[in-house]
CSV table of C-alpha atoms in Angstrom, one decimal:
chain,number,residue,atom,x,y,z
A,1,UNK,CA,89.1,25.0,31.8
A,2,UNK,CA,86.5,24.1,35.3
A,3,UNK,CA,89.7,24.0,37.8
A,4,UNK,CA,87.3,22.0,41.2
A,5,UNK,CA,89.0,21.5,45.0
A,6,UNK,CA,88.6,17.6,46.2
A,7,UNK,CA,88.7,18.0,49.8
A,8,UNK,CA,87.1,16.8,52.6
A,9,UNK,CA,88.5,16.0,56.7
A,10,UNK,CA,90.9,12.5,56.3
A,11,UNK,CA,89.2,9.4,55.7
A,12,UNK,CA,86.3,11.1,54.3
A,13,UNK,CA,86.3,9.8,50.5
A,14,UNK,CA,88.7,12.3,48.9
A,15,UNK,CA,90.3,8.8,47.0
A,16,UNK,CA,87.2,7.4,46.5
A,17,UNK,CA,86.2,10.3,44.7
A,18,UNK,CA,88.9,10.8,42.5
A,19,UNK,CA,89.6,7.1,41.3
A,20,UNK,CA,85.8,7.3,39.8
A,21,UNK,CA,87.0,10.7,38.3
A,22,UNK,CA,89.0,9.4,37.2
A,23,UNK,CA,87.6,5.5,36.1
A,24,UNK,CA,85.9,8.5,34.3
A,25,UNK,CA,88.4,9.7,32.6
A,26,UNK,CA,89.1,13.1,33.8
A,27,UNK,CA,92.2,14.2,35.2
A,28,UNK,CA,92.9,14.2,38.8
A,29,UNK,CA,96.0,15.7,40.8
A,30,UNK,CA,96.0,14.7,43.7
A,31,UNK,CA,98.2,17.0,46.9
A,32,UNK,CA,99.1,14.1,48.7
A,33,UNK,CA,101.3,12.5,45.9
A,34,UNK,CA,103.1,16.5,45.1
A,35,UNK,CA,104.1,16.4,48.9
A,36,UNK,CA,105.5,12.4,48.9
A,37,UNK,CA,107.6,13.6,45.8
A,38,UNK,CA,108.6,16.9,47.6
A,39,UNK,CA,110.3,14.6,49.5
A,40,UNK,CA,112.6,13.1,46.8
A,41,UNK,CA,113.6,17.0,46.2
A,42,UNK,CA,117.0,18.8,46.9
A,43,UNK,CA,115.6,22.2,46.5
A,44,UNK,CA,113.3,21.4,49.2
A,45,UNK,CA,115.0,19.1,51.1
A,46,UNK,CA,118.4,22.1,51.8
A,47,UNK,CA,115.1,24.3,53.0
A,48,UNK,CA,114.2,21.5,55.6
A,49,UNK,CA,117.8,20.9,56.6
A,50,UNK,CA,117.8,24.2,57.6
A,51,UNK,CA,115.1,24.2,60.1
A,52,UNK,CA,114.7,20.6,61.4
A,53,UNK,CA,118.6,18.6,60.9
A,54,UNK,CA,117.9,15.9,63.1
A,55,UNK,CA,115.8,14.5,60.5
A,56,UNK,CA,119.3,14.1,59.1
A,57,UNK,CA,122.1,12.0,59.3
A,58,UNK,CA,126.0,12.8,59.5
A,59,UNK,CA,126.5,11.7,56.5
A,60,UNK,CA,123.7,14.2,55.1
A,61,UNK,CA,120.6,11.2,54.4
A,62,UNK,CA,117.1,12.4,55.3
A,63,UNK,CA,115.1,10.7,57.3
A,64,UNK,CA,111.0,11.5,57.5
A,65,UNK,CA,110.1,8.9,59.6
A,66,UNK,CA,112.5,11.2,62.1
A,67,UNK,CA,111.1,13.9,61.3
A,68,UNK,CA,107.3,12.7,61.6
A,69,UNK,CA,108.8,12.2,64.4
A,70,UNK,CA,109.6,15.2,65.7
A,71,UNK,CA,106.1,16.7,64.6
A,72,UNK,CA,103.6,14.9,65.3
A,73,UNK,CA,102.3,15.8,69.0
A,74,UNK,CA,104.2,19.2,68.2
A,75,UNK,CA,101.7,22.2,66.1
A,76,UNK,CA,104.9,24.1,66.5
A,77,UNK,CA,106.7,22.4,64.9
A,78,UNK,CA,103.6,20.8,62.0
A,79,UNK,CA,102.7,24.6,61.6
A,80,UNK,CA,106.4,25.2,60.8
A,81,UNK,CA,106.8,22.4,58.3
A,82,UNK,CA,104.1,22.4,56.6
A,83,UNK,CA,104.7,26.3,55.8
A,84,UNK,CA,108.5,25.1,54.2
A,85,UNK,CA,105.7,22.7,51.8
A,86,UNK,CA,103.3,24.9,51.3
A,87,UNK,CA,104.8,27.6,48.7
A,88,UNK,CA,106.3,24.2,46.7
A,89,UNK,CA,102.4,23.3,46.6
A,90,UNK,CA,101.3,26.6,45.4
A,91,UNK,CA,104.1,26.5,42.1
A,92,UNK,CA,102.4,23.4,41.2
A,93,UNK,CA,99.2,24.0,41.8
A,94,UNK,CA,99.4,27.3,40.2
A,95,UNK,CA,102.1,25.8,36.9
A,96,UNK,CA,99.3,23.3,36.7
A,97,UNK,CA,96.5,26.0,36.4
A,98,UNK,CA,98.6,27.5,33.8
A,99,UNK,CA,99.2,23.9,31.8
A,100,UNK,CA,96.2,22.8,31.7
A,101,UNK,CA,94.2,26.0,30.8
A,102,UNK,CA,93.0,24.9,27.6
A,103,UNK,CA,90.5,21.7,28.9
A,104,UNK,CA,88.4,21.5,30.3
A,105,UNK,CA,86.9,19.8,33.8
A,106,UNK,CA,89.8,19.4,36.2
A,107,UNK,CA,90.1,18.3,39.1
A,108,UNK,CA,92.3,18.5,42.4
A,109,UNK,CA,92.3,16.1,45.4
A,110,UNK,CA,93.5,18.5,48.2
A,111,UNK,CA,93.0,17.3,51.8
A,112,UNK,CA,94.6,20.7,53.0
A,113,UNK,CA,92.8,22.9,50.7
A,114,UNK,CA,90.9,25.5,53.2
A,115,UNK,CA,93.9,25.0,55.4
A,116,UNK,CA,97.3,26.4,52.6
A,117,UNK,CA,94.0,29.5,51.3
A,118,UNK,CA,94.1,27.3,47.8
A,119,UNK,CA,90.4,28.1,47.2
A,120,UNK,CA,90.8,30.9,46.1
A,121,UNK,CA,92.6,29.3,42.6
A,122,UNK,CA,88.9,26.6,42.7
A,123,UNK,CA,86.3,27.4,40.5
A,124,UNK,CA,84.0,24.8,42.2
A,125,UNK,CA,84.7,22.8,45.7
A,126,UNK,CA,83.3,19.6,46.9
A,127,UNK,CA,83.7,18.4,49.7
A,128,UNK,CA,83.4,14.3,50.8
A,129,UNK,CA,81.6,13.3,53.6
A,130,UNK,CA,81.2,10.9,56.0
A,131,UNK,CA,78.9,9.9,58.6
A,132,UNK,CA,81.8,10.8,61.8
A,133,UNK,CA,81.9,7.3,62.8
A,134,UNK,CA,82.2,5.7,59.6
A,135,UNK,CA,84.7,8.3,59.2
A,136,UNK,CA,86.4,6.9,62.3
A,137,UNK,CA,86.6,2.9,61.7
A,138,UNK,CA,88.0,4.0,58.0
A,139,UNK,CA,91.2,6.0,59.3
A,140,UNK,CA,91.7,3.1,62.4
A,141,UNK,CA,91.6,-0.1,59.5
A,142,UNK,CA,93.2,1.2,57.2
A,143,UNK,CA,96.5,3.2,59.2
A,144,UNK,CA,96.4,1.1,61.5
A,145,UNK,CA,96.5,3.7,64.6
A,146,UNK,CA,94.2,3.8,68.0
A,147,UNK,CA,91.3,5.6,68.6
A,148,UNK,CA,93.5,8.5,69.9
A,149,UNK,CA,96.0,9.6,67.1
A,150,UNK,CA,92.7,10.1,65.1
A,151,UNK,CA,91.6,12.0,67.4
A,152,UNK,CA,95.5,14.1,66.9
A,153,UNK,CA,95.1,14.3,63.5
A,154,UNK,CA,91.2,14.5,63.2
A,155,UNK,CA,92.0,18.0,65.3
A,156,UNK,CA,95.0,19.7,64.1
A,157,UNK,CA,92.5,19.8,60.0
A,158,UNK,CA,89.7,22.6,60.0
A,159,UNK,CA,86.5,20.4,61.5
A,160,UNK,CA,84.3,18.6,59.0
A,161,UNK,CA,81.1,20.6,59.3
A,162,UNK,CA,83.3,23.7,58.3
A,163,UNK,CA,84.6,23.0,55.2
A,164,UNK,CA,80.4,21.2,54.2
A,165,UNK,CA,79.7,25.0,54.2
A,166,UNK,CA,82.1,26.4,52.3
A,167,UNK,CA,81.4,24.0,49.5
A,168,UNK,CA,79.7,24.4,46.6
A,169,UNK,CA,78.3,20.4,46.4
A,170,UNK,CA,78.9,18.0,48.8
A,171,UNK,CA,78.7,14.3,48.0
A,172,UNK,CA,78.2,11.8,51.1
A,173,UNK,CA,80.5,8.8,50.7
A,174,UNK,CA,79.0,6.5,53.6
A,175,UNK,CA,76.9,4.1,50.5
A,176,UNK,CA,77.2,2.0,48.5
A,177,UNK,CA,79.8,2.5,44.9
A,178,UNK,CA,77.0,3.1,42.7
A,179,UNK,CA,75.2,5.2,44.9
A,180,UNK,CA,79.3,7.4,44.7
A,181,UNK,CA,79.0,7.3,40.9
A,182,UNK,CA,75.7,8.6,40.4
A,183,UNK,CA,76.0,11.4,43.3
A,184,UNK,CA,79.5,12.0,41.1
A,185,UNK,CA,77.5,12.4,37.5
A,186,UNK,CA,75.1,15.0,39.0
A,187,UNK,CA,77.3,17.0,40.7
A,188,UNK,CA,79.9,16.9,37.0
A,189,UNK,CA,76.7,18.0,35.2
A,190,UNK,CA,75.9,20.7,37.7
A,191,UNK,CA,79.7,21.8,36.6
């Protein structure tokens, strides 16, 4: 198996690259989906309840919006939540690696790859990249947020330039879909 990560800052085109790879018949795992599923797992929610009891109603019902509000403007609480999430995700990644050890190319879309220290698990790293203004525009339109909120989100991630420097391959997602497909196919040939 050749395990390849797809990463990049918010709005840089990771999902678009992943979608093209799926269209080409490749297996792509999405870490964001894993995170969403965690909030339906009792063992994870039990851990969250220990540190964020305010995110649960009196009858024990979990409220993700309350949790989001608790961590969004508090870097220490956000870091704590990430530290609760990461062990569950790492366990799942290791299971995926074992499950697919005899497959060819396997891709993992992981926005916080470097922040989680996961780069050590991958044979190659692809970084999705785009001009900063295009990145900002994409996120503001997609998530219906203001520029200040985009800046808050962008600031908590590793700087995009640092990700680009750590990449084995960089794919610019600012062109046409045809250009993107050609760029992705060139990278696949290099793998």
